[in-house]
Each structure stands twice: as C-alpha cells, then as structure tokens.
Amino acid sequence: MSNENDNGLAALEQQAEFLGLKGPLLPLLPPKSLTRKLQRERLPRRSREAPFGARHPSWTVDRFIVPAAFPRSVRGSTTDPASSPSEKASCATSASTSLSSSSKAPPGRIDAEQACKELLDVQLEGLRNPTNPIDTKELASQEQLYTVVNRYRSSTTHGAVLVRSKEPILTLVLGHANGFHKETFEPMLSDLLEQFDSKTRPIAEIWSIDTFNQGDSALLNEEVLGKACEPKWSNGLLLHSKTMLNNRLALPTVNWADHGRDILNFIISYLPDPFSPDPITDELPYIVAVPDGMHELDARPLFPGLSVPTNRVFRDRLIVSIGHSLSGAGMTYAASAQPSLFSSLVLLDPAMPPPSWERQVMFKSKGAFIRKDHWPSKEAAMASLMKKPFYQTFASRSMQAYVEYGMTTIPGSEEARLKMRPEDEALVFGDLCTTASRRAGGRLAMLPTILPVRFICADLDCSVLTEEALQDTLRLIPHATIVRVRKAFHTLVQEKPKETAAEVAKHLQAFYGDSPGYDLLSTDSVQIQA
C-alpha cells in the first residue's frame, strides 16, 4: 500500500474518533420473526460425546441456536438476502472514491486496499447512524441474527449437583477471540477440569458462545452478512471466495458493543434454569419472566449485586464469565451493563485499551482480507497452516480443534473453508480508531468493587496491549488482580491451554473451592505510576 494511500486511509479512519458510540448500551427488544430459512444442515450434529477426551468421559456437549441481540447498535448491520447485486452496489457510500489505488489485485483476486476503503465507508456510515430503538422503519429493515452456543456438562457431576438441595450451580460462560470459535476452548477446559476438582462446588455447566459472524453462527448468518460469491479454483489455486458484488464488497457494519449485548441477551433471555427440563429441540426458548427493567440494560440505574461472590446468583447459577481478546471486551460490556448477573469475571488478554489509547487498525483488516480461507481438504489446511509461524506456537490439541471445528467442508467435495469468512474477521478488526474497544475499556470503571475481576495476560511485552496501556487500564479498576502466563503471546488459550487453565483454576479455587480464600490468588507486580 503506497504512502499516499496509507495517508488517505488514515485520514478517513480519523473521522471515527468523533463518531464512536457513547453512553448506555442499546436496550434489548424481543427477537424479530424469522424472514429466512436457517440453514441448519450446515451445522455439526447436535450432540457429541466426550468432547474433552478419555480424561473426562462423562462429559457431553449439546449445541443450541439462540437469536442474537435485536436490534443491532448501528444501521447497516445486516444486508437484505433478497436484494440484487446492483441494488447492493448502489447503496455503497462514496467517501473513499477520491482515494486512488496505486496497485490492483490480480484478476479474480481481492484488492485488499480497495477492501479497506470500502470497510471504512460502511463502518463510518454505521457510526454516523446509530440505531434508534423506536424507529420502526429501521427495525423493519434489520434482519434477525443468530448465535450458536455449546453446553458442556457431566452426567455424573450434573446429576449429583441437582440432587443436592437446589444450591446454585457453578456455571462458566465463555467467549472466544476474533478469528476463532466456541470449541477453541476445549483443550483448556479439559485441563481446567483436571486442575479444579472442588467437591463443594464443582463446575456443573459450561456454555461457550460463537460470535455472530464466526464459527457456526457465521454459517447461519452468512446470508445476511453480505452476499458471497461461490469460490472458483484454477489448477488447484483459489481465485476468489469473497463477498464481491459488481467488483465491490457487500459489507455490513460491525460494532463491538453488540457482542456484549449478544452475551447479555443469551444470559437474560435464553440461559435456562438448570433445574428446568432439557429443551426438546436445538432452539432454546425465549424466557419472558425476567426482572423488571433488565432488558433496558444500563439505561436504568444499576443494581450492583451482593457483596459475596457465592451470593451473586442469577437463575440458580453462579455465573463466571471468561472472555478472550475480543470477548474480554464483550464480557466487560455485559458485566458493566448488568453486573448483578455475574459472580466473577475473568479476562484473558482482553483487547480492551484505555480511553486514552487511540490507535488505527486498518493494517489488521488488510491482513484479514487477504488471508487464505479455502483448501482442497482439512488435511491440506492443517499442512498449510502449520507452515506459518503464527500457528506453530499453538498446542497440537488447539490446532486440531481449530481445523476440525473452525472449518466446514464444501457440499459434494472434500474442499474445506473457514466457517468465518476473511471479510467478517476484517470487519471485527475494523474497530476504527479503536473506538468500540476503548469504550469497553472505559466501562471497566463502571464495574462495582464487589465484583471480582481477574486479568490473565500474555507474558511481559507479549500482550495485545503495551505495558503502558495495560497500566492505564488497571488504573480504571484498581480492585482487579493480574497474572501473566509465562512464554505466552496474545493467543494464550491456544498456545498454553494447560498453563492458562491453571490460572483460571486458581481464580475458581479462591472463590468457589473447597477451601476458598482470596489470598490464594497470586498476582503479578505491575508498576502503576500516579
């Protein structure tokens, strides 16, 4: 990308600094009636035995479908599946048309520079047009999105917990990093179940959520997240697989706040009481009876919850939320809007800078746009990815989960592609001037001091945040504790599942173990300068 175009993109992105969403989160409305057929046949089977291997044979996983938060925070967050290419192309804004392109992509391949320009267009347009929840025309234009969640539980542990006098059960709710999926935690969870073995309050259920445009959620929503071309191959080489219409990308708008709202929507409106009967289908029913005003999120004065973590109960559960990177920000959005839902919060190297830490992000989106996403087979994908230094740091179990559950096969062939399209990953990275992630960072100060918060970060100078930014973040939440996973980079869940699990286990032991005690938590010394 030329310096001239670099400067042009930077000038465009800078406009976002004054457009970032502020104030309370958009309230949650009831889900919208479905206007399209969900392609359930693209999802993996509903249940799977022994997801954590032979070490934990009694555990099973069940997959469920849940409507995502409605409406979305900004206009243009979904596209109409019935609209024609010409209609979509005509809707594109023209803010980037004055930027010249010094280089063109080869025929049939995506032009990453032009893609970044169009991403800037749609993201800026979304920030200029936040959703008004009483605008009936806007609500009618938005498509209902869906998220896919996994529930893990042990037949022996869960049954024993339910027999005991209806004590609230320890429930983990997990969210993954951008570019990954809900099953990416399985190696870490297998190790966690080895390391946290409380007889008093064992882990009874684990719920892991796919972000709306990644993992299995992406397969259900792809139709309304930009219309994709079919992949074309020539002599074994992929020519294109992007959402191109009339040589323009058909991109929706993405705002990180909606990930937090999706988490809250799941917990408030769909997470069942553990003592209720199991759902008959793979769709969790909408729960109408919720505390008054809860759907308004933080638009009303907040109830901080009770002071003892084991008394912070919601729907017969002690909910420990665990968010990695993007989902660290998502969990912070959620917990700052409804803190009483959560018993404690664990943030795994969260991508959540302080409000003062403005950075431009187009270089990340450019890399995502041009990443390879199709291979002749899953075996070929594994061989190809293992040649890249980024994936060579992953534990072998993590790589197996990434390829097995993060990819789907093309019907009628062995060809494999990522469930999450590169342009969807690029849109999440396209948090212009880090406005949405910094908004999440600023909301740390809203968390009540009675809500335990644990940062588990990458090793020194290996985090997604600089040490200076991490210091500024911790100033916002002085009651939080922090520990680092040695020799781990930002993808610590995938690189060091056992070591990351050990730190999560210490957090659980401190608050929910057989001999709980806050002094059990070690913490790294981080010099906070006044």
XYZ file of C-alpha atoms in Angstrom:
530
model
C 0.000 0.000 0.000
C 1.542 3.348 -1.014
C 2.294 6.117 1.473
C -0.234 8.318 -0.337
C -2.990 5.775 0.126
C -1.843 4.997 3.669
C -2.321 8.669 4.488
C -5.690 8.729 2.757
C -6.961 5.750 4.714
C -5.592 7.207 7.949
C -7.398 10.489 7.315
C -10.654 8.633 6.700
C -10.263 6.464 9.780
C -9.553 9.516 11.929
C -13.151 10.655 11.356
C -14.268 7.801 13.610
C -12.616 9.404 16.641
C -15.528 11.824 16.904
C -18.225 9.324 15.932
C -17.715 6.485 18.413
C -20.835 5.367 20.279
C -21.110 6.588 23.863
C -23.444 6.288 26.821
C -25.655 3.320 27.736
C -25.926 0.247 25.546
C -28.898 -0.078 23.239
C -31.754 -1.868 25.050
C -32.766 -5.400 24.095
C -36.044 -5.905 22.266
C -37.793 -9.258 21.776
C -36.397 -11.238 18.836
C -37.752 -10.470 15.408
C -39.735 -13.062 13.490
C -37.547 -15.014 11.113
C -37.782 -13.904 7.484
C -35.445 -16.523 6.030
C -34.797 -20.239 6.326
C -31.911 -21.025 8.653
C -29.533 -23.474 7.038
C -29.339 -25.872 9.970
C -27.995 -28.618 7.720
C -24.691 -26.744 7.620
C -24.217 -27.129 11.378
C -22.471 -30.082 13.034
C -24.564 -32.691 14.758
C -26.458 -31.541 17.800
C -24.676 -33.661 20.439
C -21.175 -35.024 20.865
C -19.805 -37.458 23.437
C -16.585 -36.944 25.412
C -15.543 -33.548 23.981
C -12.676 -33.495 26.496
C -11.402 -36.940 25.585
C -10.772 -40.009 27.680
C -9.828 -37.995 30.756
C -13.445 -36.851 31.167
C -15.647 -39.493 29.522
C -18.841 -38.479 31.343
C -18.902 -35.020 29.763
C -21.046 -34.325 26.704
C -21.680 -31.258 24.570
C -25.010 -30.130 23.156
C -25.396 -27.402 20.527
C -28.187 -24.820 20.657
C -29.353 -21.939 18.465
C -30.215 -18.589 20.050
C -31.418 -15.314 18.494
C -28.792 -12.599 18.777
C -29.465 -9.222 20.358
C -32.053 -7.199 18.463
C -31.790 -4.584 17.166
C -28.128 -4.023 16.313
C -26.495 -0.843 17.573
C -25.905 0.807 14.202
C -27.734 0.866 10.900
C -26.453 -1.322 8.117
C -25.509 -4.181 10.442
C -27.295 -6.687 8.209
C -27.916 -6.913 4.484
C -31.088 -7.971 2.724
C -30.716 -11.540 1.414
C -33.214 -10.814 -1.375
C -31.572 -7.666 -2.761
C -29.830 -7.810 -6.108
C -26.133 -7.119 -6.681
C -26.904 -3.870 -8.450
C -29.055 -2.704 -5.547
C -26.335 -3.545 -3.061
C -23.646 -1.821 -5.087
C -25.753 1.324 -5.432
C -26.131 1.541 -1.644
C -22.394 1.839 -1.083
C -21.211 5.220 0.130
C -18.614 7.131 -1.819
C -16.320 8.509 0.861
C -13.371 6.560 -0.499
C -13.830 7.194 -4.194
C -11.365 10.063 -4.123
C -8.599 7.742 -2.968
C -6.573 6.435 -5.874
C -5.285 2.889 -5.910
C -1.660 2.584 -6.911
C -1.855 -1.180 -7.364
C -4.527 -3.608 -8.430
C -5.039 -7.182 -7.355
C -4.537 -9.928 -9.944
C -7.671 -10.790 -11.941
C -10.152 -12.663 -9.778
C -8.327 -11.855 -6.535
C -9.449 -9.375 -3.936
C -7.826 -5.921 -3.867
C -7.109 -5.553 -0.141
C -6.540 -1.823 -0.437
C -9.911 -1.267 -2.064
C -11.482 -3.606 0.501
C -10.110 -1.461 3.333
C -11.565 1.648 1.700
C -14.978 0.039 1.499
C -14.715 -1.202 5.080
C -14.015 2.377 6.141
C -17.062 3.519 4.189
C -19.501 1.139 5.848
C -18.077 1.470 9.352
C -18.125 5.282 9.216
C -21.644 5.236 7.808
C -22.740 2.991 10.677
C -21.176 5.240 13.310
C -22.947 8.234 11.776
C -26.266 6.393 12.044
C -26.766 4.690 15.404
C -29.992 2.742 15.722
C -32.999 4.442 17.249
C -34.978 1.664 19.017
C -38.298 3.394 18.278
C -37.573 3.845 14.554
C -39.991 1.277 13.135
C -38.606 1.608 9.623
C -35.084 0.840 10.797
C -36.268 -2.091 12.921
C -38.149 -3.495 9.938
C -35.028 -3.273 7.764
C -32.760 -5.198 10.137
C -32.561 -8.967 9.809
C -32.612 -11.149 12.927
C -29.162 -12.619 13.529
C -28.451 -15.826 15.463
C -25.731 -17.154 17.709
C -24.807 -20.790 18.267
C -23.839 -21.928 21.759
C -22.416 -25.150 23.179
C -23.435 -26.522 26.556
C -20.937 -28.849 28.235
C -21.862 -30.871 31.275
C -21.061 -34.122 33.017
C -23.770 -36.709 33.517
C -22.300 -37.663 36.899
C -21.419 -34.211 38.258
C -24.544 -32.503 36.963
C -26.809 -35.191 38.354
C -25.140 -35.039 41.758
C -25.453 -31.255 41.872
C -29.138 -31.363 41.038
C -29.834 -33.922 43.774
C -28.379 -31.613 46.418
C -30.934 -29.141 47.857
C -31.045 -26.864 44.820
C -27.876 -24.940 45.560
C -26.891 -22.537 42.784
C -24.589 -24.290 40.346
C -21.202 -23.046 39.193
C -21.583 -22.087 35.523
C -18.859 -20.871 33.170
C -19.842 -18.676 30.192
C -17.072 -18.311 27.619
C -16.413 -16.072 24.622
C -13.589 -16.506 22.111
C -11.144 -14.197 20.333
C -11.682 -12.731 16.870
C -10.964 -15.333 14.195
C -11.737 -18.335 16.423
C -14.828 -20.236 17.591
C -16.508 -21.668 20.669
C -14.723 -25.070 20.509
C -11.310 -23.393 20.686
C -11.581 -23.577 24.496
C -11.938 -27.365 24.650
C -8.240 -28.172 25.241
C -8.072 -25.563 28.022
C -11.343 -26.774 29.537
C -10.102 -30.365 29.598
C -7.090 -29.196 31.598
C -9.241 -26.989 33.814
C -11.419 -29.928 34.840
C -8.233 -31.730 35.910
C -6.943 -28.790 37.915
C -10.127 -27.580 39.604
C -11.709 -30.522 41.398
C -13.957 -28.975 44.025
C -16.213 -31.344 45.907
C -18.082 -28.426 47.473
C -18.950 -26.600 44.278
C -17.790 -28.370 41.102
C -18.166 -26.904 37.642
C -21.655 -28.084 36.714
C -22.150 -26.481 33.289
C -20.046 -24.651 30.714
C -21.587 -22.537 27.955
C -19.413 -21.364 25.065
C -20.728 -18.789 22.576
C -19.879 -18.288 18.913
C -19.663 -14.615 17.952
C -22.456 -13.805 15.474
C -20.166 -13.761 12.404
C -17.757 -16.538 13.372
C -17.861 -20.283 13.918
C -21.245 -21.939 13.471
C -23.005 -18.602 13.929
C -21.363 -17.427 10.704
C -22.915 -20.314 8.797
C -26.417 -19.339 9.958
C -25.963 -15.605 9.359
C -23.827 -15.613 6.219
C -26.858 -14.936 4.004
C -27.472 -11.548 5.662
C -23.841 -10.526 6.202
C -23.100 -9.728 2.579
C -23.804 -11.944 -0.394
C -20.886 -14.258 -1.112
C -19.626 -15.459 -4.479
C -19.018 -19.149 -4.917
C -15.301 -19.980 -4.685
C -13.562 -20.540 -8.010
C -10.467 -22.688 -8.447
C -7.914 -22.921 -11.265
C -5.210 -25.598 -11.300
C -5.662 -26.104 -7.562
C -5.425 -22.357 -6.773
C -8.316 -20.402 -5.299
C -9.240 -17.428 -7.464
C -11.777 -15.776 -5.142
C -14.145 -16.505 -2.305
C -15.024 -13.025 -1.087
C -18.333 -11.221 -0.814
C -17.862 -9.356 -4.099
C -20.754 -7.725 -5.963
C -20.042 -5.807 -9.174
C -16.388 -5.663 -8.053
C -17.394 -4.075 -4.741
C -17.594 -5.698 -1.356
C -21.084 -6.009 0.140
C -20.166 -5.470 3.774
C -22.384 -4.922 6.812
C -21.380 -2.761 9.764
C -19.987 -4.283 12.972
C -19.789 -2.690 16.412
C -18.142 -4.466 19.342
C -20.845 -3.325 21.756
C -23.238 -5.736 20.067
C -21.052 -8.675 21.114
C -21.614 -7.662 24.739
C -25.332 -7.285 24.039
C -25.394 -10.763 22.462
C -23.855 -12.183 25.646
C -26.415 -10.388 27.797
C -29.274 -11.407 25.513
C -28.234 -15.051 25.871
C -27.918 -14.913 29.663
C -31.053 -12.838 30.321
C -33.437 -14.312 27.764
C -32.230 -17.849 26.963
C -29.929 -19.343 29.610
C -32.289 -21.827 31.269
C -32.662 -22.558 34.937
C -30.508 -25.675 35.481
C -33.380 -27.382 37.273
C -35.778 -26.953 34.357
C -36.435 -29.757 31.829
C -33.999 -30.078 28.941
C -35.103 -28.334 25.720
C -36.753 -30.682 23.241
C -35.197 -29.026 20.170
C -31.901 -27.296 19.478
C -33.553 -23.887 19.947
C -33.513 -22.512 23.478
C -36.900 -20.989 24.349
C -37.261 -17.270 24.989
C -37.663 -16.562 28.719
C -40.335 -13.927 29.253
C -40.171 -13.704 33.054
C -37.122 -11.576 33.814
C -36.599 -8.877 36.459
C -38.274 -5.592 35.619
C -36.154 -3.287 33.501
C -33.374 -5.793 32.844
C -33.820 -5.622 29.060
C -33.077 -1.907 29.263
C -29.526 -2.817 30.331
C -27.703 0.228 31.730
C -30.289 2.752 30.573
C -31.657 2.424 34.141
C -29.792 2.742 37.446
C -27.889 -0.482 38.023
C -28.127 -2.952 40.882
C -24.506 -3.881 41.684
C -25.394 -7.254 43.217
C -24.499 -8.771 46.575
C -21.081 -8.387 48.120
C -20.144 -12.088 48.429
C -19.377 -13.829 45.097
C -21.179 -17.038 46.122
C -24.309 -14.973 46.833
C -24.309 -13.333 43.398
C -26.889 -15.731 41.970
C -28.879 -15.428 38.753
C -31.406 -18.074 37.792
C -29.936 -20.625 40.241
C -26.450 -20.091 38.810
C -23.153 -18.589 39.884
C -22.006 -17.266 36.520
C -18.278 -16.875 35.929
C -17.726 -15.142 32.601
C -14.451 -15.830 30.769
C -13.616 -13.738 27.704
C -10.526 -13.891 25.469
C -9.381 -10.859 23.466
C -12.477 -9.538 21.626
C -14.677 -11.360 24.140
C -12.782 -9.800 27.027
C -14.249 -6.535 25.767
C -17.602 -8.248 25.165
C -17.763 -9.602 28.722
C -16.845 -6.166 30.072
C -19.655 -4.552 28.087
C -22.005 -7.187 29.503
C -20.860 -7.032 33.125
C -20.796 -3.227 33.206
C -24.386 -3.105 31.909
C -25.788 -5.786 34.263
C -23.202 -6.553 36.978
C -25.607 -8.448 39.221
C -25.811 -11.294 36.677
C -22.190 -12.249 37.241
C -20.464 -13.878 40.185
C -16.986 -13.023 38.877
C -15.172 -12.060 35.691
C -12.015 -13.496 34.063
C -10.429 -11.561 31.186
C -7.884 -13.421 29.053
C -5.518 -10.874 27.492
C -8.505 -8.666 26.660
C -8.364 -6.438 23.576
C -9.547 -3.527 25.658
C -7.345 -0.441 25.680
C -7.948 2.523 27.981
C -9.879 5.520 26.614
C -6.647 7.470 26.016
C -5.093 4.777 23.789
C -6.123 5.756 20.255
C -4.729 3.518 17.510
C -5.568 2.983 13.859
C -6.425 -0.533 12.785
C -6.615 -0.752 9.009
C -3.399 -2.781 8.795
C -5.078 -5.584 10.752
C -8.100 -5.552 8.469
C -5.903 -5.634 5.379
C -4.165 -8.771 6.649
C -7.506 -10.440 7.338
C -8.878 -9.599 3.892
C -6.050 -11.392 2.095
C -5.772 -14.437 4.322
C -6.333 -17.814 2.754
C -9.657 -19.404 3.701
C -10.082 -22.366 1.293
C -8.099 -25.596 0.947
C -8.566 -28.840 -1.016
C -9.240 -30.658 2.288
C -8.942 -30.260 6.050
C -5.728 -32.288 5.915
C -4.322 -29.856 3.357
C -5.449 -26.954 5.532
C -3.594 -28.359 8.524
C -0.413 -28.883 6.500
C -0.651 -25.375 5.037
C -1.332 -23.606 8.325
C 1.452 -25.403 10.164
C 3.960 -23.754 7.822
C 3.030 -20.348 9.244
C 4.861 -19.089 12.362
C 1.598 -17.825 13.897
C 0.118 -21.329 14.118
C 3.384 -23.044 15.019
C 3.056 -21.619 18.533
C -0.274 -23.415 19.078
C -0.517 -26.618 21.104
C -1.299 -29.570 18.840
C -4.699 -30.051 20.527
C -5.561 -26.425 19.789
C -4.644 -26.787 16.126
C -6.777 -29.904 15.829
C -9.767 -28.058 17.336
C -9.161 -25.061 15.057
C -9.215 -27.143 11.878
C -11.900 -29.619 12.936
C -14.470 -27.149 14.289
C -13.438 -23.852 12.706
C -13.807 -25.181 9.165
C -16.616 -26.607 7.091
C -16.493 -28.806 4.016
C -17.968 -27.696 0.710
C -21.047 -29.877 -0.054
C -20.259 -32.642 -2.513
C -16.494 -32.423 -2.137
C -13.637 -32.655 0.352
C -12.812 -28.964 -0.029
C -12.654 -27.121 3.282
C -13.081 -23.471 4.148
C -13.136 -21.415 7.305
C -16.632 -21.013 8.707
C -15.761 -17.371 9.324
C -15.108 -15.544 6.079
C -11.995 -13.342 5.994
C -14.053 -10.211 5.410
C -16.012 -10.876 8.626
C -12.781 -11.149 10.597
C -11.618 -7.927 8.928
C -14.810 -6.143 9.980
C -14.224 -7.047 13.631
C -10.629 -5.839 13.376
C -12.039 -2.707 11.718
C -12.896 -1.038 15.027
C -11.989 2.368 13.652
C -9.587 4.305 15.901
C -10.323 1.552 18.483
C -13.444 3.497 19.479
C -15.539 0.458 20.482
C -12.733 -1.397 22.274
C -11.738 1.787 24.129
C -15.378 2.296 25.057
C -15.267 -1.156 26.654
C -12.032 -0.267 28.452
C -13.590 2.880 29.845
C -16.538 0.876 31.151
C -14.229 -1.070 33.487
C -14.657 1.850 35.870
C -18.393 1.059 35.988
C -17.799 -2.417 37.463
C -18.634 -2.497 41.175
C -15.725 -3.228 43.509
C -17.655 -6.198 44.919
C -17.438 -7.983 41.534
C -14.131 -9.942 41.424
C -12.182 -9.329 38.202
C -9.106 -11.309 37.177
C -6.818 -10.396 34.255
C -4.847 -13.341 32.845
C -2.454 -11.791 30.348
C 0.266 -12.825 27.948
C 3.868 -12.629 29.080
C 5.639 -9.322 29.575
C 5.689 -7.293 26.326
C 3.742 -10.063 24.517
C 0.211 -8.820 25.220
C -2.152 -7.230 22.737
C -1.707 -4.079 24.844
C 1.531 -2.264 25.517
C 2.676 -2.213 29.123
C 1.810 1.486 29.297
C -1.720 0.825 28.031
C -2.138 -2.055 30.493
C -1.132 0.252 33.333
C -3.709 2.817 32.220
C -6.368 0.096 32.018
C -5.647 -1.185 35.519
C -5.940 2.329 36.925
C -9.606 2.168 35.944
C -10.227 -0.947 38.045
C -7.813 -0.995 40.998
C -9.583 -3.892 42.707
C -8.738 -6.270 39.838
C -5.850 -8.736 40.041
C -3.487 -9.627 37.208
C -1.272 -12.576 36.398
C 0.713 -13.480 33.276
C 1.092 -16.791 31.507
C 4.827 -17.202 31.011
C 6.131 -17.514 27.441
C 2.633 -16.943 26.042
C 1.613 -14.455 23.399
C -1.854 -12.990 22.831
C -3.307 -16.360 21.765
C -2.525 -17.862 25.178
C -5.666 -20.047 25.111
C -4.380 -21.829 22.005
C -0.647 -21.722 22.825
C -0.696 -22.599 26.517
C -4.025 -24.288 27.324
C -2.670 -26.090 30.391
C -0.973 -23.034 31.867
C -3.968 -20.804 31.133
C -6.253 -23.383 32.742
C -4.041 -23.373 35.837
C -4.601 -19.642 36.303
C -8.346 -19.953 35.756
C -8.376 -22.806 38.292
C -6.674 -20.582 40.878
C -9.404 -17.992 40.399
C -12.133 -20.608 40.830
C -10.416 -22.099 43.863
C -10.151 -18.684 45.514
C -13.901 -18.069 45.362
C -15.637 -21.434 44.865
C -13.212 -24.129 46.018
C -13.335 -26.466 48.987
C -11.131 -24.067 50.969
C -11.748 -20.688 49.326
C -9.613 -17.699 50.134
C -8.723 -14.550 48.280
C -5.103 -14.930 49.425
C -4.835 -17.990 47.151
C -4.660 -15.645 44.166
C -1.124 -14.787 43.166
C -0.732 -11.556 41.244
C 1.999 -10.125 39.092
C 3.506 -6.855 40.161
C 2.572 -4.145 37.694
C 4.063 -0.769 38.429
C 1.204 1.721 38.363
C 2.563 5.223 38.260
C 0.437 8.017 39.669
